[in-house]
CSV table of C-alpha atoms and ligand atoms in Angstrom, one decimal:
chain,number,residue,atom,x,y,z
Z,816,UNK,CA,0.0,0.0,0.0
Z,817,UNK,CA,2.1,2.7,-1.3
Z,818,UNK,CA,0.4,6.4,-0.8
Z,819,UNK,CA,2.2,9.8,-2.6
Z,820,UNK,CA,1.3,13.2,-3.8
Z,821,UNK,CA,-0.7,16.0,-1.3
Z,822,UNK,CA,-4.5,14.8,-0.4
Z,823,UNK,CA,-7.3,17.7,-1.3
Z,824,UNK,CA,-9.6,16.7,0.9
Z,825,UNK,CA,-7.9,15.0,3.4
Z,826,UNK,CA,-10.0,12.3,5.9
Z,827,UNK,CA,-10.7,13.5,9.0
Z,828,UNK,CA,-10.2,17.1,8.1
Z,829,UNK,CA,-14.1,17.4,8.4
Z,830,UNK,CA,-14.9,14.9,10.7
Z,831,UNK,CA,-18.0,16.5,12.6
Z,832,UNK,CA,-17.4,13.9,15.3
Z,833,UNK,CA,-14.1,14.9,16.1
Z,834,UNK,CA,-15.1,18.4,15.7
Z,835,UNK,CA,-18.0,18.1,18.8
Z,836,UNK,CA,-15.7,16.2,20.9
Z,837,UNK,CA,-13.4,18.5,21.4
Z,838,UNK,CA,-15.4,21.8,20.8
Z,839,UNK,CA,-12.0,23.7,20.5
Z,840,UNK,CA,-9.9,25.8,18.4
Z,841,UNK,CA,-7.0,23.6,19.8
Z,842,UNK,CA,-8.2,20.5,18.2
Z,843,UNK,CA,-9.2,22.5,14.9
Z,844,UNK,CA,-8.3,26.0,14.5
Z,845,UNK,CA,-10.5,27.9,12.3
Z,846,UNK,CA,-10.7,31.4,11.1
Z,847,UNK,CA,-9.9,34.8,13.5
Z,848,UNK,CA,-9.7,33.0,16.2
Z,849,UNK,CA,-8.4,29.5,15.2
Z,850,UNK,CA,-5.6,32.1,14.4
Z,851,UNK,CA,-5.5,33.5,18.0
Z,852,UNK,CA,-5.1,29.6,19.1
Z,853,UNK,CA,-2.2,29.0,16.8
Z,854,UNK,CA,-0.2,32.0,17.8
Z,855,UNK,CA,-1.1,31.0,21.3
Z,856,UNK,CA,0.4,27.1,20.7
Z,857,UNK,CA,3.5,28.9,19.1
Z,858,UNK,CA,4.0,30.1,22.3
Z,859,UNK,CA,2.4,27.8,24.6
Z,860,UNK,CA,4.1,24.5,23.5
Z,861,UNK,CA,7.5,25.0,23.3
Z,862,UNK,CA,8.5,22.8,26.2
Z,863,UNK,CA,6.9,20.3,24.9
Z,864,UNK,CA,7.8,20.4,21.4
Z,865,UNK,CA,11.4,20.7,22.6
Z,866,UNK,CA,10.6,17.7,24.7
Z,867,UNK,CA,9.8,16.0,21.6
Z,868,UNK,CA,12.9,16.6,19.3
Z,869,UNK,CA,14.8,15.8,22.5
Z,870,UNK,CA,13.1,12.3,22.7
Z,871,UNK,CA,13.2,12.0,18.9
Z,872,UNK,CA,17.5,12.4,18.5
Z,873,UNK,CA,17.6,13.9,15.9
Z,874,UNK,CA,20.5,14.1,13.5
Z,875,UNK,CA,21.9,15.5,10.5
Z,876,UNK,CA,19.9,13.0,6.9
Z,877,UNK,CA,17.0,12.9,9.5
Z,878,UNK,CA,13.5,12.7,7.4
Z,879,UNK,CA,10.9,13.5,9.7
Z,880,UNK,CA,7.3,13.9,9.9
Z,881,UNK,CA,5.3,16.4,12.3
Z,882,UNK,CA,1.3,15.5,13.0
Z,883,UNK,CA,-0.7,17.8,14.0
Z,884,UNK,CA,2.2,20.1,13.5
Z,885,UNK,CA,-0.3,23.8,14.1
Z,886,UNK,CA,1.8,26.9,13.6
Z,887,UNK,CA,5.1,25.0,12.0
Z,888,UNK,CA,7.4,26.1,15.3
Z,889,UNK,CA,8.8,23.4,16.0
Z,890,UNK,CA,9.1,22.0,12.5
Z,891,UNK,CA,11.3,24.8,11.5
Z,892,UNK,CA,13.5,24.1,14.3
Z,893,UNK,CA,13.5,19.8,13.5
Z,894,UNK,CA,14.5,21.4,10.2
Z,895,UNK,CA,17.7,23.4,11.2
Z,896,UNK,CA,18.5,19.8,13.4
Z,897,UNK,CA,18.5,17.4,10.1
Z,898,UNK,CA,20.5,20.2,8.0
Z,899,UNK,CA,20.6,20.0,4.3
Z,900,UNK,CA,20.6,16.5,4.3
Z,901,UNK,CA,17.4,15.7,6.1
Z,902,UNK,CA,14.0,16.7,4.8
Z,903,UNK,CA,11.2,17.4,7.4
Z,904,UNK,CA,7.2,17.3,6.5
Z,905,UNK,CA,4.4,18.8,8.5
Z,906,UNK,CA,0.7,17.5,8.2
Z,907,UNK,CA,-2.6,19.4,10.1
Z,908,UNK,CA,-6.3,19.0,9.3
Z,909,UNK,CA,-6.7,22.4,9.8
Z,910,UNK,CA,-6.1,24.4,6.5
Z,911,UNK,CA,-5.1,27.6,8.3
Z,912,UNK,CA,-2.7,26.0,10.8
Z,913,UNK,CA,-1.3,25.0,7.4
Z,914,UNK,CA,-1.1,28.1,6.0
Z,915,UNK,CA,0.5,29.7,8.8
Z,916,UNK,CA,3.1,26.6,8.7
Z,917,UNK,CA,4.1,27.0,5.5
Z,918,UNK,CA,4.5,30.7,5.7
Z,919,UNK,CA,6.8,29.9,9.2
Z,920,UNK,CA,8.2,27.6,7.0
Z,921,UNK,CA,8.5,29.1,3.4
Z,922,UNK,CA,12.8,29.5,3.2
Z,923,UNK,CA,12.5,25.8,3.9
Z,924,UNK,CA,9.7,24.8,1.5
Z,925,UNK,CA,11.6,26.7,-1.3
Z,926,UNK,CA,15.0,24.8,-0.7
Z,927,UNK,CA,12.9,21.7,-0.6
Z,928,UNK,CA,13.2,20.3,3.0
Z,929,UNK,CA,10.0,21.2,3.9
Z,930,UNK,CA,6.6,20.6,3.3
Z,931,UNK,CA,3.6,21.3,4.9
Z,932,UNK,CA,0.3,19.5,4.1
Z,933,UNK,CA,-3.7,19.5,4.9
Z,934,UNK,CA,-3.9,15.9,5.8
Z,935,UNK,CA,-5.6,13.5,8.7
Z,936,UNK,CA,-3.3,11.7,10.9
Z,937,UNK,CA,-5.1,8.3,9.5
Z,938,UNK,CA,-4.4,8.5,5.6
Z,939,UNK,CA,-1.1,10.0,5.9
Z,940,UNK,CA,-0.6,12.0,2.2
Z,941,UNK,CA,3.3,10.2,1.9
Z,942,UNK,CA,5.1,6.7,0.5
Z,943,UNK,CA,5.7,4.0,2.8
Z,944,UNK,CA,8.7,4.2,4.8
Z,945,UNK,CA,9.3,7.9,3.8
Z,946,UNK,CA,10.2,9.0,7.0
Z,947,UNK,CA,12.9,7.8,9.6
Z,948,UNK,CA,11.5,10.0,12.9
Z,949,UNK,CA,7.8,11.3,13.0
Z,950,UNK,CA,6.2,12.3,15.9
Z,951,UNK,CA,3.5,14.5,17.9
Z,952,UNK,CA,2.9,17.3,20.1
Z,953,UNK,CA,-0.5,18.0,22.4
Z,954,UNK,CA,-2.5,16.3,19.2
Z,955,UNK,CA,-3.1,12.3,19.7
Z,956,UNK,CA,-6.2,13.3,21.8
Z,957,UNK,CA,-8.0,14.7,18.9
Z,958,UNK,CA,-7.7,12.2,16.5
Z,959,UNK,CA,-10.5,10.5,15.4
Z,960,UNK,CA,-9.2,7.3,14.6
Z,961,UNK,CA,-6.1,6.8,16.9
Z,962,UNK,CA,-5.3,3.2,15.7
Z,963,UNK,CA,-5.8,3.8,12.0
Z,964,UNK,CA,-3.5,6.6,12.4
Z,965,UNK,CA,-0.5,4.8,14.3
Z,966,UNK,CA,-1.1,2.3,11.3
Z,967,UNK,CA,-0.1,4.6,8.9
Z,968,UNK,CA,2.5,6.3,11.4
Z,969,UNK,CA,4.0,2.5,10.9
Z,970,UNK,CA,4.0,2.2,7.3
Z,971,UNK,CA,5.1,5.7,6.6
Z,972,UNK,CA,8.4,4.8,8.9
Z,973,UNK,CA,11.1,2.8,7.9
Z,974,UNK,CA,12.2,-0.1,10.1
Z,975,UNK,CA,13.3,0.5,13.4
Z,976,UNK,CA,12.1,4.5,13.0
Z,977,UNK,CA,11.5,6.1,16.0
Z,978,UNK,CA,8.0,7.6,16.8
Z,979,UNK,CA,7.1,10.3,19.8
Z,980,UNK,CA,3.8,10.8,21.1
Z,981,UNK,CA,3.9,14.0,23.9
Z,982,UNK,CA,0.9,15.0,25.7
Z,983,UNK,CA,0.4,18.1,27.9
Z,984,UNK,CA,0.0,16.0,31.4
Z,985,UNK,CA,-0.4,17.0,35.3
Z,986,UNK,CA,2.3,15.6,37.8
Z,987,UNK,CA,1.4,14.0,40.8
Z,988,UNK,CA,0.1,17.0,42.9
Z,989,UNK,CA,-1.0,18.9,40.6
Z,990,UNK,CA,-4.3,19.7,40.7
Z,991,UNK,CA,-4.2,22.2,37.2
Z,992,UNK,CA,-6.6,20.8,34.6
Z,993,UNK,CA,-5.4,23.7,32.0
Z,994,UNK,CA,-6.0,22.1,28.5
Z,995,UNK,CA,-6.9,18.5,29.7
Z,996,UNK,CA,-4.0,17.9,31.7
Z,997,UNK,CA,-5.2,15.8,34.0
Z,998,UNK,CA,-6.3,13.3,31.2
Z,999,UNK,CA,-2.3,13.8,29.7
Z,1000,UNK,CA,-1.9,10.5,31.2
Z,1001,UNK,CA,-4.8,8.2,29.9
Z,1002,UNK,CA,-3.7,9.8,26.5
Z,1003,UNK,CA,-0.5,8.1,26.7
Z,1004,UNK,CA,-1.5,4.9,27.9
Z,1005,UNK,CA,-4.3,4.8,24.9
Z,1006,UNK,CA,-1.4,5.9,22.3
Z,1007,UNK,CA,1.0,3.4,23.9
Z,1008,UNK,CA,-2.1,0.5,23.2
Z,1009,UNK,CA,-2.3,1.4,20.1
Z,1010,UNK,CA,1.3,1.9,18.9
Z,1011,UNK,CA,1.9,-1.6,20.0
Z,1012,UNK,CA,-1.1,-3.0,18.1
Z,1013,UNK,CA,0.3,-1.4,15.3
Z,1014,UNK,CA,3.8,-2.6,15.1
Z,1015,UNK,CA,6.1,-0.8,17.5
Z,1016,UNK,CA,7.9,-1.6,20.6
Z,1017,UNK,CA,7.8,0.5,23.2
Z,1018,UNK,CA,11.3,2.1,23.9
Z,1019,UNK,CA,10.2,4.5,27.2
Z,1020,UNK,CA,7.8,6.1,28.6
Z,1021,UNK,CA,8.7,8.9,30.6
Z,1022,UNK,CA,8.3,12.4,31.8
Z,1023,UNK,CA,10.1,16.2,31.4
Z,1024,UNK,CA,8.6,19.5,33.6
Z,1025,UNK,CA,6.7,22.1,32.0
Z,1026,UNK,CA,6.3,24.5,34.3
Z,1027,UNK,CA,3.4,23.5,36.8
Z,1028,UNK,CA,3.0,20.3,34.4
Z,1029,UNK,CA,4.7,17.5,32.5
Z,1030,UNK,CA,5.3,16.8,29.2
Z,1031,UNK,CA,4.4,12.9,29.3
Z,1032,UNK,CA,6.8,11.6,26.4
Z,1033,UNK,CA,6.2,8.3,24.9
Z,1034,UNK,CA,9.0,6.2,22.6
Z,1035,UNK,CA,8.2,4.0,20.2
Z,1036,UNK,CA,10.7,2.1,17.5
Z,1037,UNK,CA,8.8,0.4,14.3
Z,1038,UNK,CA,9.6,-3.0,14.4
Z,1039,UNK,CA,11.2,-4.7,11.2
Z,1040,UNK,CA,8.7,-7.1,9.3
Z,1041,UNK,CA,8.4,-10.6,10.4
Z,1042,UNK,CA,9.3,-9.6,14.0
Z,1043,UNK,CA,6.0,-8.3,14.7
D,1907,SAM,C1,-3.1,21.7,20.4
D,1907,SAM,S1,-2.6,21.8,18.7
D,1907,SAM,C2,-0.9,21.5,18.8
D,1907,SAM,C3,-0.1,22.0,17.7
D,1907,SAM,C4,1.4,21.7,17.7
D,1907,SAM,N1,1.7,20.3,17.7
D,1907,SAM,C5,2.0,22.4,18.9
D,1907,SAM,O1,2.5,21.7,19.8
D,1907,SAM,O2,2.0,23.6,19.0
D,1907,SAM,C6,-3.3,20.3,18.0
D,1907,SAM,C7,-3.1,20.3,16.5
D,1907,SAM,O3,-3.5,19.0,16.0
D,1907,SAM,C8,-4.2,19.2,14.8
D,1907,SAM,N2,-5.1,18.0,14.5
D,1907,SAM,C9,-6.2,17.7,15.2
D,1907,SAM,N3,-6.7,16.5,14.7
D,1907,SAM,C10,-5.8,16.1,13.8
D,1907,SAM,C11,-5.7,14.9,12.9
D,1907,SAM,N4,-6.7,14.0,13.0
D,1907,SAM,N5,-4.7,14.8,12.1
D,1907,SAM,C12,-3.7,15.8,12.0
D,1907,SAM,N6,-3.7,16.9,12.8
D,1907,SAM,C13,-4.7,17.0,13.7
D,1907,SAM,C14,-5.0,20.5,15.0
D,1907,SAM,O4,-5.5,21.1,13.9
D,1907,SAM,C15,-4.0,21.3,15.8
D,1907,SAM,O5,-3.2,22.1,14.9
C-alpha cells in the first residue's frame, strides 16, 4: 500500500465527530480566532515540542514527519537539526494552521526540505517508509481514529524508526486541569495500546517539567517485518 502526492480533501479534516468532541480551536483552529489559538500554541508549547525533538534524536539526513504540526514552530527548528541532508514534513487537518506553517516555514519549503500538508493523521498523504523519525505534540487526543493513524504512522516509517507521542499532562500533585492535563496520562496509555497494536515496541515512557506540568513523552521504534 504505497500512498504519494498531497490529499485535497484530506480524511478527517471534516470529521463532525471529532469536531463536537473536542469543541476547541486547539483540536481544529478555524478562522480569527483559530488564528488566536495557533499563535497561542507557538507560544504555549515549546517545552513540549522541545521535549519531543529531544526524545526523537535527531540528527543530521534525519526525514521527519510532524502531525498535527499547528503553527510550523517546531518544524522549523526539527529542520535546522536534520541540516541540508534531512527533509522534514508537517501534516494538520486544519487548513489555516497549514497556512500559517508554510508561511513559518517558506525559506525551507523553497529549498525543498519542507513541506507542509492539509492531511488526517489516519491516511497519511506520503510513501511508505518515507520518514525515519515522526512524531506528535498535544495532538493524539483529537484524533478520530487513533489506531488507523499509528497504522499509517507504521507504514510511513522505515524499520526500526523512531516515533514520539507527547501530551500536555499533570504531575502528581497537581491539581491544574489547563488544557486537559489531568487526562495527559490516559492519553499516553491509549497511544501506547495502540502503537503496539500497530507494530512498535515501546522504547520509554517517561516524563520532562513544563512549568506547573509535564510533558508525558512516549517512545516508540517500528519493528522490522516478520518480527511483529
Ligand atoms: C493543540 S494543537 C498542537 C499543535 C502543535 N503540535 C504544537 O505543539 O503547537 C493540535 C493540532 O493538531 C491538529 N489536529 C487535530 N486533529 C488532527 C488529525 N486527525 N490529524 C492531524 N492533525 C490534527 C489540530 O488542527 C492542531 O493544529
Amino acid at each position: 500500500l504505497t500512498k504519494s502526492g498531497a490529499a485535497d480533501s484530506p480524511s478527517g479534516a471534516d470529521d463532525a465527530g471529532a469536531m463536537d468532541q473536542t469543541g476547541s480551536q486547539f483540536g481544529h483552529p478555524r478562522g480569527l480566532v483559530g488564528r488566536l489559538a495557533l499563535a497561542a500554541m507557538a507560544v504555549k508549547n515549546g517545552r513540549y515540542n522541545q521535549a519531543a525533538r529531544d526524545a526523537l534524536a535527531l540528527a543530521p539526513g534525519d526525514r521527519v514527519l510532524e502531525v498535527g504540526c499547528g503553527p510550523g514552530v517546531s518544524l522549523r527548528k526539527a529542520a535546522r537539526l536534520v541540516g541540508r541532508t534531512g527533509s522534514v514534513a508537517g501534516v494538520d487537518v486544519s487548513r489555516d494552521a497549514v497556512r500559517v506553517a508554510r508561511h513559518k516555514n517558506h525559506w525551507m519549503i523553497r529549498r525543498g526540505r519542507a513541506q507542509v500538508l492539509q492531511a488526517g493523521a489516519d491516511d497519511l498523504p506520503f510513501s511508505d517508509a518515507q520518514f525515519t523519525r515522526a512524531y506528535a505534540v498535544n495532538s493524539f487526543q483529537f484524533w478520530p481514529k487513533p489506531q488507523e493513524a499509528m497504522g499509517e504512522l507504521a507504514r510511513v516509517l522505515v524499520p526500526g524508526g523512531r516515533l514520539v507521542i507527547v501530551q500536555r499532562s499533570a504531575g502528581p500533585d497537581t491539581t491544574s486541569d489547563f488544557a486537559g492535563a489531568q487526562g495527559g496520562w490516559e492519553r499516553i496509555e491509549r497511544a501506547v495500546d495502540a502503537a503496539k497494536q500497530a507494530g512498535f515496541s515501546v522504547v520509554d515512557v517517561t516524563q520532562e517539567p513544563a512549568g506547573k506540568l509535564v510533558a508525558a513523552i512516549a517512545i516508540f521504534e517500528k519493528l522490522p517485518e516478520g518480527s511483529r
